[in-house]
Amino acid sequence: MDTYIITGGSKGLGAAIIRQLLEQGAAVHCISRSENETLRQEALRMEGQLTFHAYDLAQTEGIDSLMERILVEPDGVASVTLINNAGMLEPMTSIGRAAPDDLQRSLQVNLVAPAVLTNSFIRLTQAWPIVKRVVGISSGAGRKPYPGWGAYCTAKAGLDMLTRCVGIEQLKQPHQVLICSVAPGVVDTDMQREIRAASEEDFPQVERFVQLQEKGELRSPEDTAKQLLHLLHANAFEQGEIADLRTKEPVS
């Protein structure tokens, strides 16, 4: 059985990924603050197995212990994959106007937590002679500055660099952990609704995202999850790759 650990899987893209993995018969561990009861009920009728772990990723000091409870000896496991999907936009305002606590929480959830999760994953699985992968859900905001998204852009840029560093480090390991960072494009989730509700003062480019929604240019979580998993199963990502789903093609 293939095993997956996914953060922020109670809604949006994360929930869509979990649904499709369960349909494929995978064992899925979901780490998020709140449980999706509908998803839990659906899982009972699917081939896969869903285990929910209630945890606030801003509390980074307990992440390593949580991963130790999840990752046990891989008897009968064909592969194990960590998907760092959880993310938050707040505080959506210019640097200098944000509350210090909000800035800290944003960086804890968007950057520190994925780094600690990845560190724990590699430490606990390094000797396992099976397929091991870490996937970071990144954003074009990690490569392009947006006024009002200082914390979010900084965290995604950091996630991409973490991916590059780990990719180089793992090349020398006997049982490599494969790693990639993937920007999914503009997906129709609660985060997009949050963006459209922002004031122009806090986020000057809000009208652009309003237009994307009005023109029907948002990708569905289901289609995005399907493409991501297809590429993942096809081994289409190179070690340490920073990819964009809008332009990524499967390996022929």
Coordinates of N, CA and C in Angstrom, one line a residue:
M1 N 0.8 -1.2 0.0 CA 0.0 0.0 0.0 C 0.9 1.2 0.0
D2 N 0.5 2.3 -0.7 CA 1.1 3.5 -0.7 C 0.6 4.4 0.4
T3 N 1.5 5.0 1.1 CA 1.2 5.9 2.3 C 1.4 7.3 2.0
Y4 N 0.5 8.2 2.4 CA 0.7 9.6 2.2 C 0.4 10.4 3.5
I5 N 1.2 11.4 3.7 CA 1.0 12.3 4.8 C 0.7 13.7 4.2
I6 N -0.4 14.3 4.4 CA -0.7 15.6 3.8 C -1.2 16.5 4.8
T7 N -0.7 17.8 4.8 CA -1.1 18.8 5.7 C -2.2 19.6 5.1
G8 N -3.0 20.2 5.9 CA -4.1 21.0 5.4 C -5.1 20.3 4.5
G9 N -5.4 19.1 4.9 CA -6.2 18.3 4.0 C -7.7 18.3 4.2
S10 N -8.2 19.2 5.1 CA -9.6 19.2 5.4 C -10.4 20.0 4.4
K11 N -9.8 20.7 3.5 CA -10.6 21.5 2.6 C -9.8 21.8 1.4
G12 N -10.4 22.4 0.3 CA -9.7 22.9 -0.8 C -8.9 21.8 -1.6
L13 N -7.7 22.2 -2.0 CA -6.9 21.3 -2.8 C -6.5 20.1 -2.0
G14 N -6.2 20.3 -0.7 CA -5.8 19.1 0.1 C -6.9 18.1 0.2
A15 N -8.1 18.5 0.4 CA -9.2 17.5 0.4 C -9.4 16.8 -0.9
A16 N -9.2 17.5 -2.0 CA -9.4 16.9 -3.3 C -8.3 15.9 -3.5
I17 N -7.1 16.2 -3.1 CA -6.0 15.2 -3.2 C -6.3 14.0 -2.4
I18 N -6.8 14.2 -1.2 CA -7.1 13.0 -0.3 C -8.2 12.1 -0.9
R19 N -9.2 12.7 -1.4 CA -10.3 12.0 -2.0 C -9.8 11.1 -3.1
Q20 N -8.9 11.6 -4.0 CA -8.4 10.8 -5.1 C -7.5 9.8 -4.7
L21 N -6.7 10.0 -3.6 CA -5.8 9.0 -3.1 C -6.6 7.9 -2.5
L22 N -7.6 8.2 -1.8 CA -8.5 7.1 -1.1 C -9.1 6.3 -2.2
E23 N -9.5 6.9 -3.3 CA -10.1 6.1 -4.4 C -9.1 5.2 -5.0
Q24 N -7.8 5.5 -4.9 CA -6.8 4.7 -5.5 C -6.3 3.7 -4.5
G25 N -6.9 3.7 -3.3 CA -6.5 2.6 -2.3 C -5.4 3.0 -1.4
A26 N -5.0 4.2 -1.3 CA -3.8 4.6 -0.5 C -4.2 4.8 1.0
A27 N -3.2 4.7 1.9 CA -3.4 5.0 3.3 C -3.0 6.5 3.4
V28 N -3.9 7.3 4.0 CA -3.7 8.7 4.0 C -3.7 9.2 5.5
H29 N -2.7 10.0 5.9 CA -2.7 10.6 7.2 C -2.9 12.1 6.9
C30 N -4.0 12.7 7.4 CA -4.3 14.1 7.3 C -3.9 14.9 8.5
I31 N -3.1 15.9 8.4 CA -2.7 16.7 9.5 C -3.4 18.1 9.3
S32 N -4.3 18.5 10.2 CA -5.0 19.8 10.0 C -5.6 20.1 11.4
R33 N -6.0 21.4 11.5 CA -6.6 21.8 12.8 C -8.0 21.3 12.9
S34 N -8.8 21.2 11.8 CA -10.1 20.7 11.9 C -10.4 19.5 11.0
E35 N -11.3 18.7 11.3 CA -11.6 17.5 10.5 C -12.7 17.8 9.6
N36 N -12.7 17.2 8.4 CA -13.7 17.3 7.4 C -14.6 16.1 7.6
E37 N -15.8 16.2 8.3 CA -16.6 15.1 8.6 C -17.2 14.4 7.3
T38 N -17.5 15.2 6.3 CA -17.9 14.6 5.1 C -16.9 13.7 4.4
L39 N -15.6 14.2 4.4 CA -14.5 13.4 3.9 C -14.3 12.1 4.7
R40 N -14.5 12.2 6.0 CA -14.3 11.1 6.9 C -15.4 10.0 6.5
Q41 N -16.6 10.4 6.3 CA -17.7 9.5 6.0 C -17.5 8.9 4.6
E42 N -17.0 9.7 3.6 CA -16.7 9.2 2.3 C -15.6 8.2 2.3
A43 N -14.6 8.4 3.2 CA -13.5 7.5 3.3 C -13.9 6.1 3.7
L44 N -15.0 6.0 4.5 CA -15.5 4.7 4.9 C -16.0 3.8 3.8
R45 N -16.3 4.4 2.7 CA -16.8 3.7 1.5 C -15.8 3.5 0.4
M46 N -14.6 4.0 0.7 CA -13.5 3.9 -0.4 C -12.5 2.8 0.0
E47 N -11.7 2.5 -1.0 CA -10.7 1.4 -0.8 C -9.6 1.8 0.2
G48 N -9.2 3.1 0.2 CA -8.1 3.5 1.0 C -8.5 3.7 2.5
Q49 N -7.5 4.1 3.3 CA -7.7 4.3 4.7 C -7.3 5.8 5.1
L50 N -8.2 6.4 5.8 CA -7.9 7.8 6.2 C -7.8 7.9 7.7
T51 N -6.6 8.5 8.2 CA -6.4 8.8 9.6 C -6.2 10.3 9.8
F52 N -7.0 10.8 10.7 CA -7.0 12.3 10.9 C -6.1 12.6 12.2
H53 N -5.3 13.6 12.0 CA -4.4 14.0 13.2 C -4.7 15.5 13.4
A54 N -5.4 15.8 14.5 CA -5.7 17.2 14.8 C -4.5 17.9 15.3
Y55 N -4.0 18.9 14.6 CA -2.8 19.6 15.0 C -2.7 20.9 14.3
D56 N -2.3 21.9 15.1 CA -2.1 23.3 14.6 C -0.6 23.4 14.3
L57 N -0.3 23.6 13.0 CA 1.1 23.6 12.5 C 1.8 24.8 12.9
A58 N 1.2 25.8 13.5 CA 1.9 26.9 14.1 C 2.7 26.5 15.3
Q59 N 2.2 25.4 15.9 CA 2.9 24.9 17.1 C 4.0 23.9 16.7
T60 N 5.1 24.5 16.1 CA 6.1 23.7 15.4 C 6.9 22.8 16.4
E61 N 6.9 23.1 17.7 CA 7.7 22.3 18.6 C 7.2 20.9 18.8
G62 N 6.0 20.6 18.4 CA 5.4 19.2 18.6 C 5.4 18.4 17.3
I63 N 5.9 19.0 16.2 CA 5.7 18.3 14.9 C 6.6 17.0 14.8
D64 N 7.8 17.1 15.4 CA 8.7 15.9 15.3 C 8.1 14.7 16.0
S65 N 7.5 15.0 17.2 CA 6.8 13.9 17.9 C 5.6 13.3 17.1
L66 N 4.9 14.2 16.5 CA 3.7 13.8 15.7 C 4.2 12.9 14.6
M67 N 5.3 13.3 13.9 CA 5.8 12.4 12.8 C 6.3 11.1 13.2
E68 N 6.9 11.1 14.4 CA 7.3 9.8 15.0 C 6.2 8.8 15.2
R69 N 5.0 9.4 15.6 CA 3.8 8.5 15.8 C 3.3 8.0 14.4
I70 N 3.4 8.8 13.4 CA 2.8 8.5 12.1 C 3.7 7.5 11.3
L71 N 5.0 7.8 11.3 CA 6.0 7.0 10.5 C 6.6 5.9 11.3
V72 N 6.1 4.7 11.0 CA 6.6 3.5 11.7 C 7.2 2.6 10.6
E73 N 7.8 1.4 11.0 CA 8.4 0.6 10.0 C 7.5 0.3 8.8
P74 N 8.1 0.3 7.6 CA 7.3 0.2 6.4 C 6.9 -1.2 6.0
D75 N 6.4 -2.0 6.9 CA 6.0 -3.4 6.5 C 4.8 -3.3 5.5
G76 N 5.0 -3.8 4.3 CA 4.0 -3.9 3.3 C 3.7 -2.5 2.7
V77 N 4.5 -1.5 2.9 CA 4.4 -0.2 2.3 C 5.2 -0.1 1.1
A78 N 4.6 0.3 0.0 CA 5.4 0.4 -1.3 C 6.1 1.7 -1.4
S79 N 5.4 2.8 -0.9 CA 6.0 4.1 -1.0 C 5.4 5.0 0.1
V80 N 6.1 6.0 0.5 CA 5.6 7.0 1.5 C 5.9 8.4 1.0
T81 N 4.9 9.2 1.0 CA 5.0 10.6 0.5 C 4.5 11.6 1.5
L82 N 5.2 12.7 1.7 CA 4.8 13.8 2.5 C 4.4 14.9 1.5
I83 N 3.2 15.5 1.7 CA 2.7 16.6 0.8 C 2.5 17.8 1.8
N84 N 3.4 18.8 1.7 CA 3.3 20.0 2.5 C 2.3 20.9 1.8
N85 N 1.1 20.8 2.1 CA 0.0 21.5 1.4 C -0.6 22.7 2.2
A86 N -0.5 22.6 3.5 CA -1.2 23.6 4.4 C -0.5 25.0 4.1
G87 N -1.4 26.0 4.1 CA -0.9 27.4 3.9 C -1.9 28.4 4.2
M88 N -1.4 29.6 4.5 CA -2.3 30.7 4.8 C -1.8 32.0 4.2
L89 N -2.7 32.9 3.8 CA -2.3 34.2 3.3 C -2.2 35.3 4.3
E90 N -2.9 35.2 5.4 CA -2.9 36.2 6.4 C -1.5 36.3 7.0
P91 N -1.0 37.5 7.3 CA -1.6 38.8 7.2 C -1.5 39.3 5.8
M92 N -2.6 39.7 5.1 CA -2.6 40.2 3.8 C -2.6 41.7 3.9
T93 N -1.4 42.3 4.0 CA -1.3 43.7 4.2 C 0.2 44.0 4.0
S94 N 0.6 45.2 3.8 CA 2.0 45.6 3.6 C 2.8 45.5 4.8
I95 N 4.1 45.1 4.7 CA 5.0 45.0 5.8 C 5.1 46.4 6.4
G96 N 5.0 46.5 7.7 CA 4.9 47.8 8.4 C 3.6 48.0 9.0
R97 N 2.5 47.3 8.4 CA 1.2 47.4 8.9 C 0.7 46.1 9.6
A98 N 1.5 45.1 9.4 CA 1.0 43.8 9.9 C 1.3 43.7 11.4
A99 N 0.5 42.9 12.1 CA 0.7 42.7 13.6 C 1.8 41.6 13.7
P100 N 2.7 41.9 14.6 CA 3.9 40.9 14.8 C 3.4 39.5 15.0
D101 N 2.4 39.2 15.8 CA 1.9 37.9 16.0 C 1.4 37.2 14.7
D102 N 0.8 38.0 13.9 CA 0.2 37.5 12.6 C 1.4 37.1 11.7
L103 N 2.4 38.0 11.6 CA 3.6 37.7 10.8 C 4.2 36.4 11.2
Q104 N 4.4 36.2 12.5 CA 5.1 35.0 13.1 C 4.3 33.8 12.7
R105 N 2.9 33.8 13.0 CA 2.1 32.7 12.7 C 2.2 32.3 11.2
S106 N 2.1 33.3 10.3 CA 2.2 33.0 8.9 C 3.5 32.3 8.5
L107 N 4.6 32.8 9.0 CA 5.9 32.1 8.7 C 6.0 30.8 9.3
Q108 N 5.4 30.6 10.5 CA 5.4 29.3 11.2 C 4.7 28.3 10.3
V109 N 3.5 28.6 9.9 CA 2.6 27.7 9.1 C 3.2 27.4 7.7
N110 N 3.6 28.5 7.0 CA 3.9 28.4 5.6 C 5.4 28.0 5.4
L111 N 6.3 28.2 6.3 CA 7.7 27.9 6.1 C 8.3 27.0 7.1
V112 N 8.2 27.4 8.4 CA 8.9 26.6 9.5 C 8.3 25.2 9.6
A113 N 7.0 25.1 9.6 CA 6.3 23.8 9.7 C 6.7 22.9 8.5
P114 N 6.7 23.3 7.2 CA 7.1 22.4 6.2 C 8.6 22.0 6.3
A115 N 9.4 22.9 6.8 CA 10.9 22.6 7.0 C 11.0 21.5 8.1
V116 N 10.3 21.7 9.2 CA 10.4 20.7 10.3 C 9.8 19.4 9.9
L117 N 8.7 19.4 9.2 CA 8.1 18.2 8.7 C 9.0 17.4 7.8
T118 N 9.6 18.2 6.8 CA 10.6 17.6 5.9 C 11.8 17.0 6.6
N119 N 12.3 17.7 7.6 CA 13.4 17.3 8.4 C 13.1 16.0 9.1
S120 N 11.9 15.9 9.7 CA 11.5 14.7 10.5 C 11.3 13.6 9.5
F121 N 10.7 13.8 8.4 CA 10.4 12.8 7.4 C 11.7 12.1 6.9
I122 N 12.7 13.0 6.6 CA 13.9 12.4 6.1 C 14.6 11.7 7.2
R123 N 14.7 12.2 8.4 CA 15.4 11.5 9.5 C 14.7 10.2 9.8
L124 N 13.4 10.1 9.7 CA 12.7 8.8 10.1 C 12.7 7.8 9.0
T125 N 12.9 8.2 7.8 CA 12.7 7.3 6.6 C 14.0 7.0 5.9
Q126 N 15.1 7.7 6.2 CA 16.3 7.7 5.4 C 16.8 6.3 5.1
A127 N 16.7 5.4 6.0 CA 17.2 4.0 5.8 C 16.2 3.1 5.2
W128 N 15.0 3.6 4.9 CA 13.9 2.7 4.3 C 14.2 2.5 2.8
P129 N 14.3 1.3 2.4 CA 14.6 1.0 0.9 C 13.4 1.0 0.1
I130 N 12.5 2.0 0.2 CA 11.3 2.1 -0.6 C 11.3 3.5 -1.3
V131 N 10.3 3.7 -2.1 CA 10.1 5.1 -2.7 C 9.7 6.1 -1.7
K132 N 10.4 7.2 -1.6 CA 10.1 8.2 -0.6 C 10.1 9.6 -1.3
R133 N 9.0 10.3 -1.0 CA 8.9 11.6 -1.7 C 8.4 12.7 -0.8
V134 N 8.9 13.9 -1.0 CA 8.3 15.1 -0.3 C 7.9 16.1 -1.4
V135 N 6.7 16.5 -1.3 CA 6.1 17.5 -2.3 C 5.7 18.7 -1.6
G136 N 6.2 19.9 -2.0 CA 5.8 21.1 -1.4 C 4.8 21.8 -2.3
I137 N 3.7 22.2 -1.8 CA 2.8 23.0 -2.6 C 3.2 24.5 -2.5
S138 N 3.8 24.9 -3.6 CA 4.4 26.3 -3.6 C 3.4 27.3 -4.3
S139 N 3.9 28.3 -4.9 CA 3.1 29.3 -5.5 C 4.0 30.2 -6.4
G140 N 3.4 30.7 -7.5 CA 4.2 31.7 -8.3 C 4.6 32.9 -7.4
A141 N 3.9 33.1 -6.3 CA 4.3 34.2 -5.4 C 5.6 34.0 -4.7
G142 N 6.2 32.8 -4.8 CA 7.5 32.5 -4.3 C 8.6 33.0 -5.3
R143 N 8.2 33.4 -6.5 CA 9.1 33.8 -7.5 C 8.8 35.3 -8.0
K144 N 7.6 35.8 -7.6 CA 7.2 37.1 -8.0 C 6.7 37.9 -6.8
P145 N 7.2 39.1 -6.5 CA 6.7 39.8 -5.4 C 5.3 40.4 -5.6
Y146 N 4.4 40.3 -4.6 CA 3.1 40.9 -4.7 C 3.0 41.8 -3.5
P147 N 2.6 43.1 -3.7 CA 2.4 44.0 -2.6 C 1.3 43.6 -1.7
G148 N 1.5 43.5 -0.5 CA 0.4 43.0 0.5 C 0.6 41.5 0.8
W149 N 1.5 40.8 0.1 CA 1.7 39.4 0.4 C 3.2 39.1 0.8
G150 N 3.7 40.1 1.5 CA 5.1 40.0 1.9 C 5.5 38.7 2.7
A151 N 4.6 38.4 3.6 CA 4.9 37.2 4.4 C 4.7 35.9 3.6
Y152 N 3.6 35.9 2.8 CA 3.3 34.7 2.0 C 4.4 34.5 0.9
C153 N 4.8 35.5 0.2 CA 5.8 35.4 -0.8 C 7.1 35.0 -0.3
T154 N 7.5 35.5 0.9 CA 8.7 35.2 1.5 C 8.8 33.7 1.9
A155 N 7.7 33.2 2.5 CA 7.6 31.8 2.9 C 7.7 30.9 1.7
K156 N 7.0 31.2 0.6 CA 7.0 30.3 -0.6 C 8.4 30.3 -1.3
A157 N 9.0 31.5 -1.3 CA 10.4 31.5 -1.8 C 11.3 30.6 -0.9
G158 N 11.1 30.7 0.4 CA 11.9 29.8 1.3 C 11.6 28.4 1.1
L159 N 10.4 28.0 0.8 CA 10.0 26.6 0.6 C 10.7 26.1 -0.7
D160 N 10.7 26.9 -1.7 CA 11.4 26.6 -3.0 C 12.9 26.4 -2.7
M161 N 13.5 27.2 -2.0 CA 15.0 27.1 -1.7 C 15.3 25.9 -0.8
L162 N 14.4 25.6 0.1 CA 14.5 24.4 0.9 C 14.5 23.1 0.0
T163 N 13.6 23.1 -1.0 CA 13.5 22.0 -1.9 C 14.8 21.9 -2.7
R164 N 15.4 23.0 -3.2 CA 16.6 22.9 -3.9 C 17.8 22.3 -3.1
C165 N 17.8 22.8 -1.8 CA 18.9 22.4 -0.9 C 18.8 20.9 -0.6
V166 N 17.6 20.4 -0.3 CA 17.4 19.0 0.1 C 17.6 18.1 -1.2
G167 N 17.2 18.6 -2.3 CA 17.4 17.9 -3.6 C 18.9 17.6 -3.8
I168 N 19.8 18.6 -3.5 CA 21.2 18.4 -3.7 C 21.7 17.4 -2.6
E169 N 21.3 17.6 -1.4 CA 21.8 16.8 -0.3 C 21.4 15.3 -0.5
Q170 N 20.2 15.1 -1.0 CA 19.8 13.7 -1.2 C 20.5 12.9 -2.3
L171 N 21.1 13.6 -3.2 CA 21.8 13.0 -4.3 C 22.8 12.0 -3.8
K172 N 23.4 12.3 -2.7 CA 24.5 11.4 -2.2 C 24.0 10.3 -1.2
Q173 N 22.7 10.2 -1.0 CA 22.2 9.3 0.0 C 21.9 7.9 -0.7
P174 N 22.2 6.8 0.0 CA 21.9 5.5 -0.6 C 20.4 5.2 -0.9
H175 N 19.6 5.8 -0.1 CA 18.1 5.6 -0.3 C 17.5 7.0 -0.3
Q176 N 17.6 7.6 -1.5 CA 17.2 9.0 -1.7 C 15.8 9.3 -1.3
V177 N 15.5 10.4 -0.7 CA 14.2 11.0 -0.6 C 14.0 11.9 -1.7
L178 N 13.1 11.7 -2.6 CA 12.9 12.6 -3.8 C 12.1 13.8 -3.3
I179 N 12.4 14.9 -3.8 CA 11.7 16.2 -3.4 C 11.5 17.1 -4.5
C180 N 10.3 17.7 -4.5 CA 10.0 18.8 -5.5 C 9.1 19.8 -4.9
S181 N 9.0 20.9 -5.5 CA 8.1 22.0 -5.1 C 7.2 22.4 -6.3
V182 N 5.9 22.4 -6.1 CA 5.0 22.5 -7.2 C 4.0 23.7 -7.0
A183 N 4.0 24.6 -7.9 CA 3.0 25.7 -7.9 C 1.8 25.2 -8.7
P184 N 0.6 25.2 -8.1 CA -0.6 24.6 -8.8 C -1.3 25.6 -9.7
G185 N -1.0 26.8 -9.7 CA -1.7 27.8 -10.4 C -2.8 28.4 -9.5
V186 N -3.8 29.1 -10.1 CA -4.8 29.8 -9.3 C -6.0 28.8 -9.2
V187 N -6.2 28.3 -8.0 CA -7.2 27.2 -7.8 C -8.4 27.8 -7.0
D188 N -9.5 27.4 -7.3 CA -10.8 27.9 -6.7 C -11.0 27.3 -5.3
T189 N -10.4 28.0 -4.3 CA -10.5 27.5 -3.0 C -10.9 28.7 -2.1
D190 N -11.0 28.4 -0.8 CA -11.3 29.5 0.2 C -10.3 30.6 0.2
M191 N -9.0 30.2 -0.1 CA -8.0 31.3 -0.2 C -8.3 32.3 -1.3
Q192 N -8.8 31.9 -2.4 CA -9.2 32.8 -3.5 C -10.3 33.7 -3.0
R193 N -11.3 33.2 -2.3 CA -12.4 34.0 -1.8 C -11.8 35.0 -0.8
E194 N -10.9 34.6 0.0 CA -10.2 35.5 0.9 C -9.5 36.7 0.2
I195 N -8.9 36.3 -0.9 CA -8.2 37.3 -1.7 C -9.2 38.4 -2.3
R196 N -10.3 37.8 -2.8 CA -11.3 38.7 -3.5 C -12.0 39.6 -2.4
A197 N -11.9 39.2 -1.2 CA -12.6 40.0 -0.1 C -11.6 41.1 0.4
A198 N -10.4 41.1 0.0 CA -9.4 42.0 0.6 C -9.7 43.5 0.0
S199 N -9.2 44.4 0.8 CA -9.3 45.8 0.3 C -8.2 46.1 -0.6
E200 N -8.4 47.1 -1.5 CA -7.3 47.5 -2.4 C -6.1 48.1 -1.6
E201 N -6.4 48.7 -0.5 CA -5.3 49.2 0.3 C -4.4 48.1 0.8
D202 N -5.0 47.0 1.3 CA -4.2 45.9 1.8 C -3.5 45.1 0.7
F203 N -4.3 44.9 -0.5 CA -3.8 44.1 -1.6 C -4.2 44.8 -2.9
P204 N -3.2 45.7 -3.4 CA -3.5 46.5 -4.6 C -3.9 45.7 -5.8
Q205 N -3.6 44.4 -5.9 CA -3.9 43.7 -7.1 C -5.2 42.9 -7.0
V206 N -6.1 43.2 -6.0 CA -7.3 42.5 -5.8 C -8.2 42.4 -7.0
E207 N -8.3 43.4 -7.8 CA -9.2 43.4 -9.0 C -8.7 42.4 -10.0
R208 N -7.5 42.1 -10.1 CA -7.0 41.1 -11.0 C -7.6 39.7 -10.7
F209 N -7.6 39.4 -9.4 CA -8.1 38.1 -8.9 C -9.7 38.1 -9.0
V210 N -10.3 39.2 -8.8 CA -11.7 39.3 -9.0 C -12.1 38.9 -10.5
Q211 N -11.3 39.5 -11.4 CA -11.5 39.2 -12.8 C -11.2 37.8 -13.2
L212 N -10.3 37.1 -12.6 CA -10.0 35.7 -12.9 C -11.2 34.9 -12.5
Q213 N -11.8 35.2 -11.4 CA -13.0 34.4 -11.0 C -14.2 34.7 -11.9
E214 N -14.4 36.0 -12.3 CA -15.5 36.4 -13.1 C -15.4 35.8 -14.5
K215 N -14.2 35.6 -15.0 CA -13.9 35.1 -16.4 C -13.8 33.6 -16.4
G216 N -14.0 32.9 -15.2 CA -14.0 31.5 -15.2 C -12.6 30.9 -15.4
E217 N -11.6 31.6 -14.9 CA -10.2 31.2 -15.2 C -9.5 30.5 -14.0
L218 N -10.3 30.2 -13.0 CA -9.8 29.5 -11.8 C -9.8 28.0 -12.1
R219 N -8.8 27.3 -11.7 CA -8.8 25.8 -11.8 C -9.5 25.2 -10.7
S220 N -10.2 24.1 -10.9 CA -10.9 23.4 -9.9 C -9.9 22.6 -9.0
P221 N -10.2 22.4 -7.7 CA -9.3 21.6 -6.9 C -9.2 20.2 -7.4
E222 N -10.3 19.7 -7.9 CA -10.3 18.3 -8.4 C -9.4 18.1 -9.6
D223 N -9.5 19.0 -10.6 CA -8.6 18.9 -11.8 C -7.2 19.1 -11.4
T224 N -6.9 20.0 -10.5 CA -5.5 20.3 -10.1 C -5.0 19.1 -9.4
A225 N -5.7 18.5 -8.5 CA -5.3 17.3 -7.8 C -5.0 16.1 -8.7
K226 N -5.9 16.0 -9.7 CA -5.7 14.9 -10.7 C -4.4 15.0 -11.5
Q227 N -4.1 16.3 -11.9 CA -2.9 16.5 -12.7 C -1.7 16.3 -11.8
L228 N -1.7 16.8 -10.6 CA -0.6 16.6 -9.7 C -0.3 15.2 -9.4
L229 N -1.3 14.4 -9.1 CA -1.1 13.0 -8.8 C -0.6 12.2 -10.0
H230 N -1.2 12.5 -11.1 CA -0.8 11.9 -12.4 C 0.7 12.1 -12.6
L231 N 1.2 13.3 -12.5 CA 2.6 13.6 -12.7 C 3.5 12.9 -11.6
L232 N 3.0 12.9 -10.4 CA 3.7 12.3 -9.3 C 3.9 10.8 -9.6
H233 N 2.8 10.1 -9.9 CA 2.8 8.7 -10.2 C 3.7 8.3 -11.4
A234 N 3.8 9.3 -12.3 CA 4.6 9.1 -13.6 C 6.0 9.4 -13.3
N235 N 6.4 9.8 -12.1 CA 7.8 10.2 -11.8 C 8.3 11.3 -12.7
A236 N 7.4 12.3 -12.9 CA 7.7 13.4 -13.9 C 8.5 14.5 -13.3
F237 N 8.8 14.5 -12.0 CA 9.5 15.5 -11.3 C 10.9 15.1 -11.1
E238 N 11.9 16.0 -11.4 CA 13.3 15.7 -11.2 C 13.6 16.1 -9.7
Q239 N 14.7 15.5 -9.2 CA 15.2 15.8 -7.9 C 15.4 17.3 -7.7
G240 N 14.7 17.8 -6.6 CA 14.9 19.2 -6.3 C 14.2 20.2 -7.3
E241 N 13.3 19.7 -8.1 CA 12.7 20.6 -9.1 C 11.7 21.5 -8.6
I242 N 11.7 22.8 -9.1 CA 10.7 23.8 -8.8 C 9.8 23.8 -10.0
A243 N 8.6 23.3 -9.9 CA 7.7 23.1 -11.1 C 6.4 24.0 -11.0
D244 N 5.8 24.2 -12.2 CA 4.5 24.9 -12.3 C 3.6 24.0 -13.0
L245 N 2.5 23.6 -12.4 CA 1.5 22.7 -13.0 C 0.9 23.2 -14.3
R246 N 0.9 24.5 -14.5 CA 0.3 25.1 -15.7 C 1.2 24.8 -16.9
T247 N 2.5 24.5 -16.7 CA 3.3 24.3 -17.9 C 4.0 22.9 -17.8
K248 N 3.8 22.2 -16.7 CA 4.5 20.9 -16.6 C 3.8 19.8 -17.4
E249 N 4.6 19.0 -18.1 CA 4.2 17.9 -18.9 C 4.7 16.6 -18.4
P250 N 4.0 15.5 -18.6 CA 4.5 14.2 -18.2 C 5.7 13.8 -19.0
V251 N 6.6 13.0 -18.4 CA 7.7 12.5 -19.1 C 7.3 11.5 -20.1
S252 N 7.7 11.6 -21.4 CA 7.3 10.7 -22.4 C 8.0 9.3 -22.3

